[in-house]
mmCIF file of C-alpha atoms in Angstrom:
data_model
loop_
_atom_site.group_PDB
_atom_site.id
_atom_site.type_symbol
_atom_site.label_atom_id
_atom_site.label_comp_id
_atom_site.label_asym_id
_atom_site.label_seq_id
_atom_site.Cartn_x
_atom_site.Cartn_y
_atom_site.Cartn_z
ATOM 1 C CA MET A 7 38.405 175.690 36.634
ATOM 2 C CA ASN A 8 38.587 177.670 39.862
ATOM 3 C CA ALA A 9 41.847 179.164 38.587
ATOM 4 C CA ARG A 10 39.767 181.776 36.774
ATOM 5 C CA VAL A 11 38.296 182.852 40.110
ATOM 6 C CA PHE A 12 41.560 183.671 41.782
ATOM 7 C CA GLY A 13 43.119 184.602 38.447
ATOM 8 C CA PHE A 14 40.847 187.649 38.715
ATOM 9 C CA LEU A 15 42.928 188.847 41.651
ATOM 10 C CA PHE A 16 46.158 188.559 39.664
ATOM 11 C CA TRP A 17 45.178 191.040 37.013
ATOM 12 C CA PHE A 18 42.591 193.139 38.862
ATOM 13 C CA GLY A 19 45.091 195.870 39.673
ATOM 14 C CA LEU A 20 46.292 195.936 36.078
ATOM 15 C CA VAL A 21 42.749 196.379 34.862
ATOM 16 C CA PHE A 22 42.187 199.541 36.821
ATOM 17 C CA ALA A 23 45.603 200.917 36.082
ATOM 18 C CA ALA A 24 44.365 200.903 32.504
ATOM 19 C CA PHE A 25 40.995 202.402 33.462
ATOM 20 C CA GLY A 26 42.525 205.219 35.512
ATOM 21 C CA CYS A 27 40.569 207.087 38.130
ATOM 22 C CA SER A 28 37.973 208.571 35.820
ATOM 23 C CA ARG A 29 35.329 206.779 33.814
ATOM 24 C CA GLU A 30 35.832 209.196 30.984
ATOM 25 C CA GLN A 31 39.339 207.809 30.442
ATOM 26 C CA ALA A 32 38.045 204.442 29.185
ATOM 27 C CA PRO A 33 38.094 204.250 25.378
ATOM 28 C CA SER A 34 34.710 203.744 23.786
ATOM 29 C CA ALA A 35 33.760 200.167 22.936
ATOM 30 C CA GLY A 36 31.574 201.608 20.215
ATOM 31 C CA ALA A 37 34.714 202.298 18.179
ATOM 32 C CA THR A 38 34.879 198.592 17.459
ATOM 33 C CA ALA A 39 31.189 197.887 17.067
ATOM 34 C CA GLY A 40 30.277 201.080 15.290
ATOM 35 C CA SER A 41 31.938 200.181 12.007
ATOM 36 C CA ALA A 42 29.573 197.250 11.504
ATOM 37 C CA PRO A 43 25.898 197.589 10.538
ATOM 38 C CA ALA A 44 23.582 197.491 13.545
ATOM 39 C CA ALA A 45 21.573 194.335 14.141
ATOM 40 C CA GLY A 46 18.070 194.570 12.801
ATOM 41 C CA GLY A 47 19.119 196.442 9.660
ATOM 42 C CA SER A 48 18.228 195.548 6.099
ATOM 43 C CA ALA A 49 18.378 191.956 4.954
ATOM 44 C CA ALA A 50 21.227 192.849 2.615
ATOM 45 C CA ALA A 51 23.413 194.232 5.406
ATOM 46 C CA ALA A 52 26.411 192.152 6.392
ATOM 47 C CA PRO A 53 26.321 190.751 9.947
ATOM 48 C CA ALA A 54 28.021 192.961 12.520
ATOM 49 C CA LYS A 55 31.286 191.384 13.641
ATOM 50 C CA VAL A 56 31.543 191.260 17.446
ATOM 51 C CA LYS A 57 33.668 189.397 19.968
ATOM 52 C CA LEU A 58 32.651 187.525 23.110
ATOM 53 C CA ALA A 59 35.516 187.110 25.580
ATOM 54 C CA LEU A 60 35.125 184.093 27.853
ATOM 55 C CA ASN A 61 36.712 184.014 31.306
ATOM 56 C CA TRP A 62 37.662 180.367 30.952
ATOM 57 C CA VAL A 63 38.317 177.732 28.304
ATOM 58 C CA PRO A 64 35.460 176.289 26.210
ATOM 59 C CA GLU A 65 33.425 174.111 28.571
ATOM 60 C CA PRO A 66 29.710 173.413 29.170
ATOM 61 C CA GLU A 67 29.330 176.592 31.228
ATOM 62 C CA PHE A 68 29.575 178.445 27.905
ATOM 63 C CA GLY A 69 27.622 175.899 25.891
ATOM 64 C CA GLY A 70 24.707 178.183 25.104
ATOM 65 C CA PHE A 71 26.902 180.683 23.282
ATOM 66 C CA TYR A 72 28.427 178.015 21.078
ATOM 67 C CA ALA A 73 24.945 176.603 20.489
ATOM 68 C CA ALA A 74 23.690 180.050 19.466
ATOM 69 C CA ARG A 75 26.401 180.212 16.867
ATOM 70 C CA GLU A 76 25.858 176.664 15.637
ATOM 71 C CA ILE A 77 22.079 176.970 15.210
ATOM 72 C CA GLY A 78 22.421 180.313 13.438
ATOM 73 C CA ALA A 79 20.774 182.398 16.185
ATOM 74 C CA TYR A 80 23.464 185.064 16.062
ATOM 75 C CA LYS A 81 23.337 185.239 12.288
ATOM 76 C CA ARG A 82 19.543 185.585 12.311
ATOM 77 C CA ASN A 83 19.982 188.515 14.670
ATOM 78 C CA GLY A 84 22.461 190.239 12.393
ATOM 79 C CA LEU A 85 25.627 189.219 14.231
ATOM 80 C CA ASP A 86 28.841 187.438 13.356
ATOM 81 C CA VAL A 87 30.191 186.413 16.775
ATOM 82 C CA GLU A 88 33.787 185.422 17.402
ATOM 83 C CA ILE A 89 34.093 183.566 20.727
ATOM 84 C CA LEU A 90 37.447 184.105 22.426
ATOM 85 C CA GLY A 91 38.483 181.322 24.773
ATOM 86 C CA GLY A 92 39.797 182.503 28.122
ATOM 87 C CA GLY A 93 41.912 181.187 30.971
ATOM 88 C CA ALA A 94 43.568 182.194 34.220
ATOM 89 C CA GLY A 95 44.501 185.868 34.192
ATOM 90 C CA VAL A 96 42.621 186.855 31.029
ATOM 91 C CA PRO A 97 41.427 190.443 31.739
ATOM 92 C CA VAL A 98 37.877 190.170 30.430
ATOM 93 C CA LEU A 99 36.631 193.257 32.264
ATOM 94 C CA GLN A 100 39.430 195.349 30.823
ATOM 95 C CA MET A 101 38.913 193.941 27.331
ATOM 96 C CA VAL A 102 35.241 194.914 27.349
ATOM 97 C CA ALA A 103 35.704 198.285 29.039
ATOM 98 C CA THR A 104 38.374 199.307 26.530
ATOM 99 C CA GLY A 105 36.586 197.995 23.443
ATOM 100 C CA LYS A 106 38.840 195.042 22.636
ATOM 101 C CA ALA A 107 35.753 192.829 22.899
ATOM 102 C CA GLU A 108 32.141 193.931 22.616
ATOM 103 C CA PHE A 109 30.927 191.345 25.122
ATOM 104 C CA GLY A 110 32.520 189.351 27.917
ATOM 105 C CA ILE A 111 31.824 186.982 30.792
ATOM 106 C CA SER A 112 32.378 187.852 34.446
ATOM 107 C CA ASN A 113 30.762 187.324 37.871
ATOM 108 C CA ALA A 114 28.501 189.693 39.788
ATOM 109 C CA ASP A 115 30.945 190.391 42.623
ATOM 110 C CA GLU A 116 33.698 191.209 40.132
ATOM 111 C CA ILE A 117 31.388 193.431 38.108
ATOM 112 C CA ILE A 118 30.220 195.457 41.106
ATOM 113 C CA THR A 119 33.817 195.894 42.258
ATOM 114 C CA ALA A 120 34.887 196.976 38.767
ATOM 115 C CA VAL A 121 32.066 199.492 38.434
ATOM 116 C CA SER A 122 32.876 200.934 41.862
ATOM 117 C CA ARG A 123 36.415 201.550 40.618
ATOM 118 C CA GLY A 124 35.347 203.360 37.467
ATOM 119 C CA ALA A 125 34.700 200.703 34.837
ATOM 120 C CA ASP A 126 31.881 201.765 32.514
ATOM 121 C CA ILE A 127 30.319 198.361 31.979
ATOM 122 C CA VAL A 128 26.791 197.007 32.102
ATOM 123 C CA ALA A 129 25.438 193.578 33.077
ATOM 124 C CA LEU A 130 23.037 192.044 30.563
ATOM 125 C CA PHE A 131 22.415 188.315 31.032
ATOM 126 C CA THR A 132 23.532 185.597 33.413
ATOM 127 C CA ILE A 133 24.364 181.975 32.756
ATOM 128 C CA TYR A 134 24.045 180.784 36.359
ATOM 129 C CA GLN A 135 21.139 181.791 38.557
ATOM 130 C CA THR A 136 22.777 179.966 41.468
ATOM 131 C CA PHE A 137 26.449 180.510 42.302
ATOM 132 C CA PRO A 138 28.101 177.197 41.319
ATOM 133 C CA GLN A 139 31.025 177.531 43.715
ATOM 134 C CA GLY A 140 31.323 175.184 46.672
ATOM 135 C CA ILE A 141 33.514 173.410 49.163
ATOM 136 C CA MET A 142 33.945 169.672 48.789
ATOM 137 C CA ALA A 143 34.969 167.273 51.537
ATOM 138 C CA HIS A 144 36.011 163.645 51.616
ATOM 139 C CA PRO A 145 32.932 161.465 52.285
ATOM 140 C CA SER A 146 34.697 159.545 55.053
ATOM 141 C CA ARG A 147 34.600 162.664 57.237
ATOM 142 C CA GLY A 148 30.844 162.423 57.493
ATOM 143 C CA ALA A 149 30.388 166.206 57.328
ATOM 144 C CA LYS A 150 26.766 167.274 57.412
ATOM 145 C CA SER A 151 27.284 170.979 56.904
ATOM 146 C CA MET A 152 29.742 173.652 55.837
ATOM 147 C CA ALA A 153 30.356 174.321 59.521
ATOM 148 C CA ASP A 154 31.470 170.710 59.976
ATOM 149 C CA VAL A 155 33.964 171.010 57.123
ATOM 150 C CA LEU A 156 35.453 174.195 58.548
ATOM 151 C CA SER A 157 35.742 172.826 62.083
ATOM 152 C CA SER A 158 38.904 170.802 61.434
ATOM 153 C CA GLY A 159 41.359 169.501 58.842
ATOM 154 C CA THR A 160 42.812 171.371 55.892
ATOM 155 C CA LEU A 161 41.056 173.625 53.384
ATOM 156 C CA ALA A 162 42.513 174.559 50.009
ATOM 157 C CA ILE A 163 41.042 177.903 49.016
ATOM 158 C CA GLU A 164 42.144 181.213 47.583
ATOM 159 C CA PRO A 165 41.591 183.465 50.599
ATOM 160 C CA GLY A 166 41.422 186.727 48.665
ATOM 161 C CA VAL A 167 38.205 186.060 46.755
ATOM 162 C CA PRO A 168 34.970 187.500 48.197
ATOM 163 C CA TYR A 169 33.242 184.182 48.851
ATOM 164 C CA ALA A 170 36.234 183.040 50.931
ATOM 165 C CA ALA A 171 35.994 186.260 52.944
ATOM 166 C CA PHE A 172 32.295 185.538 53.447
ATOM 167 C CA LEU A 173 32.961 182.016 54.718
ATOM 168 C CA LYS A 174 35.701 183.254 57.008
ATOM 169 C CA LYS A 175 33.423 185.898 58.487
ATOM 170 C CA LYS A 176 30.519 183.492 58.960
ATOM 171 C CA PHE A 177 32.361 180.412 60.244
ATOM 172 C CA GLY A 178 35.901 181.496 61.061
ATOM 173 C CA PHE A 179 39.016 179.810 59.725
ATOM 174 C CA ASP A 180 40.698 179.432 63.118
ATOM 175 C CA LYS A 181 39.979 175.691 63.377
ATOM 176 C CA VAL A 182 41.025 174.745 59.840
ATOM 177 C CA LYS A 183 44.413 174.959 58.180
ATOM 178 C CA ILE A 184 44.244 177.133 55.066
ATOM 179 C CA VAL A 185 46.484 176.222 52.127
ATOM 180 C CA PRO A 186 46.588 177.490 48.520
ATOM 181 C CA TYR A 187 44.247 175.893 46.013
ATOM 182 C CA ASP A 188 46.292 174.178 43.292
ATOM 183 C CA GLY A 189 43.592 173.416 40.739
ATOM 184 C CA GLY A 190 43.718 169.613 40.993
ATOM 185 C CA VAL A 191 42.181 166.840 43.096
ATOM 186 C CA ALA A 192 45.202 164.602 43.789
ATOM 187 C CA ARG A 193 45.633 165.715 47.387
ATOM 188 C CA PHE A 194 41.887 165.550 47.962
ATOM 189 C CA ILE A 195 41.884 161.929 46.851
ATOM 190 C CA ALA A 196 44.892 161.046 49.014
ATOM 191 C CA GLU A 197 44.030 162.859 52.261
ATOM 192 C CA LYS A 198 40.720 162.250 53.995
ATOM 193 C CA ASP A 199 40.874 165.402 56.128
ATOM 194 C CA PHE A 200 41.558 167.597 53.085
ATOM 195 C CA ALA A 201 38.744 169.810 51.711
ATOM 196 C CA GLN A 202 38.911 172.255 48.836
ATOM 197 C CA GLN A 203 37.060 174.871 46.862
ATOM 198 C CA CYS A 204 35.296 173.531 43.814
ATOM 199 C CA PHE A 205 33.210 174.503 40.823
ATOM 200 C CA VAL A 206 30.317 172.023 40.800
ATOM 201 C CA THR A 207 30.891 170.878 37.218
ATOM 202 C CA ALA A 208 34.661 170.445 37.569
ATOM 203 C CA GLU A 209 36.483 169.156 40.669
ATOM 204 C CA PRO A 210 33.622 166.960 41.942
ATOM 205 C CA VAL A 211 33.433 165.300 38.530
ATOM 206 C CA ALA A 212 37.202 164.733 38.536
ATOM 207 C CA ALA A 213 37.050 163.197 42.022
ATOM 208 C CA ARG A 214 34.252 160.827 41.054
ATOM 209 C CA ARG A 215 36.230 159.641 38.061
ATOM 210 C CA LYS A 216 39.022 158.729 40.469
ATOM 211 C CA GLY A 217 36.698 156.712 42.646
ATOM 212 C CA VAL A 218 35.774 159.205 45.368
ATOM 213 C CA GLU A 219 32.249 160.609 45.711
ATOM 214 C CA PRO A 220 32.777 164.011 47.372
ATOM 215 C CA THR A 221 30.337 165.745 49.660
ATOM 216 C CA VAL A 222 29.729 169.196 48.206
ATOM 217 C CA PHE A 223 28.412 172.193 50.121
ATOM 218 C CA LEU A 224 27.348 175.206 48.052
ATOM 219 C CA VAL A 225 28.460 178.671 49.071
ATOM 220 C CA ALA A 226 25.085 179.918 47.812
ATOM 221 C CA ASP A 227 23.301 177.870 50.465
ATOM 222 C CA GLU A 228 25.210 179.777 53.134
ATOM 223 C CA GLY A 229 23.949 183.144 51.912
ATOM 224 C CA PHE A 230 26.508 184.323 49.358
ATOM 225 C CA ASN A 231 24.963 183.926 45.939
ATOM 226 C CA PRO A 232 26.308 186.222 43.204
ATOM 227 C CA TYR A 233 25.151 185.718 39.654
ATOM 228 C CA ALA A 234 27.896 183.846 37.799
ATOM 229 C CA GLY A 235 28.792 183.829 34.147
ATOM 230 C CA VAL A 236 27.317 187.273 33.552
ATOM 231 C CA VAL A 237 27.430 188.750 30.056
ATOM 232 C CA ILE A 238 28.778 192.298 30.104
ATOM 233 C CA ALA A 239 29.202 195.068 27.552
ATOM 234 C CA SER A 240 30.599 198.562 27.750
ATOM 235 C CA LYS A 241 28.149 201.310 28.603
ATOM 236 C CA ALA A 242 29.418 203.098 25.509
ATOM 237 C CA LEU A 243 28.233 200.256 23.279
ATOM 238 C CA TRP A 244 24.882 200.087 25.064
ATOM 239 C CA LYS A 245 24.348 203.813 24.497
ATOM 240 C CA LYS A 246 25.595 203.795 20.898
ATOM 241 C CA ASP A 247 23.936 200.630 19.602
ATOM 242 C CA PRO A 248 21.356 199.224 22.042
ATOM 243 C CA GLU A 249 19.748 197.128 19.323
ATOM 244 C CA GLN A 250 22.989 195.260 18.735
ATOM 245 C CA VAL A 251 23.221 194.550 22.460
ATOM 246 C CA ARG A 252 19.602 193.387 22.577
ATOM 247 C CA ALA A 253 20.186 191.205 19.527
ATOM 248 C CA PHE A 254 23.147 189.537 21.222
ATOM 249 C CA VAL A 255 21.117 188.791 24.344
ATOM 250 C CA ARG A 256 18.144 187.480 22.372
ATOM 251 C CA ALA A 257 20.336 185.171 20.326
ATOM 252 C CA SER A 258 22.275 184.012 23.375
ATOM 253 C CA ARG A 259 19.040 183.171 25.189
ATOM 254 C CA GLU A 260 17.933 181.162 22.163
ATOM 255 C CA GLY A 261 21.279 179.374 22.196
ATOM 256 C CA TRP A 262 20.986 178.515 25.879
ATOM 257 C CA ARG A 263 17.509 177.114 25.334
ATOM 258 C CA ALA A 264 18.883 174.920 22.559
ATOM 259 C CA TYR A 265 21.860 173.838 24.676
ATOM 260 C CA LEU A 266 19.720 172.861 27.638
ATOM 261 C CA ASP A 267 17.460 170.856 25.344
ATOM 262 C CA ASP A 268 20.354 169.112 23.595
ATOM 263 C CA PRO A 269 23.945 169.905 24.563
ATOM 264 C CA ALA A 270 25.561 167.321 22.284
ATOM 265 C CA PRO A 271 26.116 169.448 19.135
ATOM 266 C CA ALA A 272 27.730 172.357 20.972
ATOM 267 C CA ASN A 273 29.715 169.962 23.161
ATOM 268 C CA ALA A 274 31.193 168.421 20.033
ATOM 269 C CA VAL A 275 32.311 171.853 18.846
ATOM 270 C CA MET A 276 33.829 172.779 22.216
ATOM 271 C CA ALA A 277 35.555 169.406 22.512
ATOM 272 C CA LYS A 278 37.612 170.243 19.423
ATOM 273 C CA LEU A 279 38.733 173.473 21.092
ATOM 274 C CA ASN A 280 39.317 171.972 24.534
ATOM 275 C CA THR A 281 40.905 168.555 24.124
ATOM 276 C CA SER A 282 41.622 168.253 27.855
ATOM 277 C CA MET A 283 37.994 167.209 28.431
ATOM 278 C CA ASP A 284 36.554 164.016 27.016
ATOM 279 C CA ALA A 285 33.030 163.576 25.695
ATOM 280 C CA GLU A 286 31.727 161.934 28.865
ATOM 281 C CA THR A 287 32.955 164.811 31.033
ATOM 282 C CA PHE A 288 31.314 167.324 28.708
ATOM 283 C CA LYS A 289 28.059 165.371 28.959
ATOM 284 C CA THR A 290 28.210 165.042 32.742
ATOM 285 C CA ALA A 291 29.072 168.690 33.330
ATOM 286 C CA ALA A 292 26.221 169.838 31.076
ATOM 287 C CA GLU A 293 23.771 167.715 33.053
ATOM 288 C CA LEU A 294 25.060 168.892 36.435
ATOM 289 C CA GLN A 295 24.756 172.572 35.611
ATOM 290 C CA GLU A 296 21.177 172.481 34.346
ATOM 291 C CA LYS A 297 19.602 173.236 37.739
ATOM 292 C CA PHE A 298 21.973 176.169 38.210
ATOM 293 C CA VAL A 299 21.058 177.689 34.840
ATOM 294 C CA GLU A 300 17.322 177.079 34.699
ATOM 295 C CA THR A 301 15.403 177.362 37.963
ATOM 296 C CA GLU A 302 11.747 177.290 38.950
ATOM 297 C CA GLU A 303 11.858 181.076 39.000
ATOM 298 C CA THR A 304 13.164 181.400 35.433
ATOM 299 C CA LYS A 305 10.585 178.879 34.218
ATOM 300 C CA LYS A 306 7.787 181.135 35.460
ATOM 301 C CA LYS A 307 8.951 184.109 33.390
ATOM 302 C CA PRO A 308 8.606 184.653 29.652
ATOM 303 C CA ASN A 309 12.156 184.548 28.307
ATOM 304 C CA GLY A 310 13.287 183.746 31.839
ATOM 305 C CA LEU A 311 16.676 182.302 30.968
ATOM 306 C CA GLY A 312 19.432 184.718 31.878
ATOM 307 C CA GLN A 313 17.222 187.324 33.542
ATOM 308 C CA MET A 314 18.409 188.972 36.768
ATOM 309 C CA THR A 315 16.784 190.983 39.546
ATOM 310 C CA ARG A 316 17.977 194.266 40.962
ATOM 311 C CA GLU A 317 17.303 192.898 44.470
ATOM 312 C CA ARG A 318 19.962 190.217 44.026
ATOM 313 C CA TRP A 319 22.443 192.820 42.796
ATOM 314 C CA GLU A 320 21.628 195.132 45.696
ATOM 315 C CA THR A 321 22.188 192.297 48.163
ATOM 316 C CA MET A 322 25.546 191.479 46.623
ATOM 317 C CA GLY A 323 26.626 195.112 46.780
ATOM 318 C CA LYS A 324 25.719 195.307 50.458
ATOM 319 C CA GLN A 325 27.603 192.091 51.203
ATOM 320 C CA LEU A 326 30.751 193.346 49.492
ATOM 321 C CA VAL A 327 30.612 196.454 51.673
ATOM 322 C CA GLU A 328 30.072 194.349 54.803
ATOM 323 C CA LEU A 329 33.062 192.201 53.876
ATOM 324 C CA GLY A 330 35.249 195.252 53.422
ATOM 325 C CA VAL A 331 35.753 194.643 49.710
ATOM 326 C CA LEU A 332 34.138 198.003 48.914
ATOM 327 C CA GLU A 333 33.622 201.201 50.824
ATOM 328 C CA ARG A 334 30.402 201.894 48.959
ATOM 329 C CA ALA A 335 28.428 199.877 46.438
ATOM 330 C CA PRO A 336 27.493 201.576 43.165
ATOM 331 C CA ALA A 337 23.821 202.139 42.366
ATOM 332 C CA VAL A 338 22.378 199.099 40.604
ATOM 333 C CA ASP A 339 20.753 201.243 37.936
ATOM 334 C CA ASP A 340 24.229 202.429 36.930
ATOM 335 C CA TYR A 341 25.159 199.017 35.535
ATOM 336 C CA LEU A 342 22.173 196.659 35.331
ATOM 337 C CA VAL A 343 20.339 196.454 31.991
ATOM 338 C CA THR A 344 17.178 194.359 31.710
ATOM 339 C CA ILE A 345 16.521 192.791 28.313
ATOM 340 C CA GLU A 346 13.504 190.519 27.966
#
């Protein structure tokens, strides 16, 4: 699963070669959406056909979108949503910015970086309130903290991603041997001094199924906590048809509520599209991610699922500047849209 994180680096340059230096050069996403009737129109109007581009293959982290489709939430909101499965290297940001998909999934650090480079996109809704990326270590090491993990042994991580830069700045990588992350857990199982990056619903689950209970330390707990699984749209679409965008968010929120309450129906649909995961893994992953999707904070708000704060976005922008990823962070109001 982490392949989609460093896959971002592979195509990032290609994305902005397509964008060019000026925002005005990006084709309007409204060209795709505009031909369909806007959501909220007459009962006789056909649903507006739109696409949602995922940044990874169908898995529980996208369960709410499949649930929204299965329970008819999108249809009730005047939408006919085609969900495009993703994978390593799929240029979701470019697809949305150039109108090849009306909506897409990305992460906050990627979005801020894209906007700073001229991408006219807006952030609408987030799947994960807590960044689900971590470092897992073999239990026999007895590590009590992230600092312990990074004090010796070997770490498999993609060094170019922002959270790796954050960990390097905070703890230093001088005492640990850095090797490329290969996407599996075989070496982790075999070598007790081997640690690796992980997505909490993926690699730890795979390790447990092979008989090893990993110790997982969240990057978010160390102070780097970007929103993850953020729904984006082009600014052109938001300006041209805001009701369609609102309708998509409303329906997606309804789908996520349904998925959290009962993930089984959507899991069954995704399992047919992603045969590499069995039913038990789908079930386990859905359970593990619940606390990352719905928090005490979201429970206190009406329609709290998926909502984001400008303070969190401002913090992430500042951190990316401090890490040298950006020279200057874009203004949050340039890309953050709040839909309740």
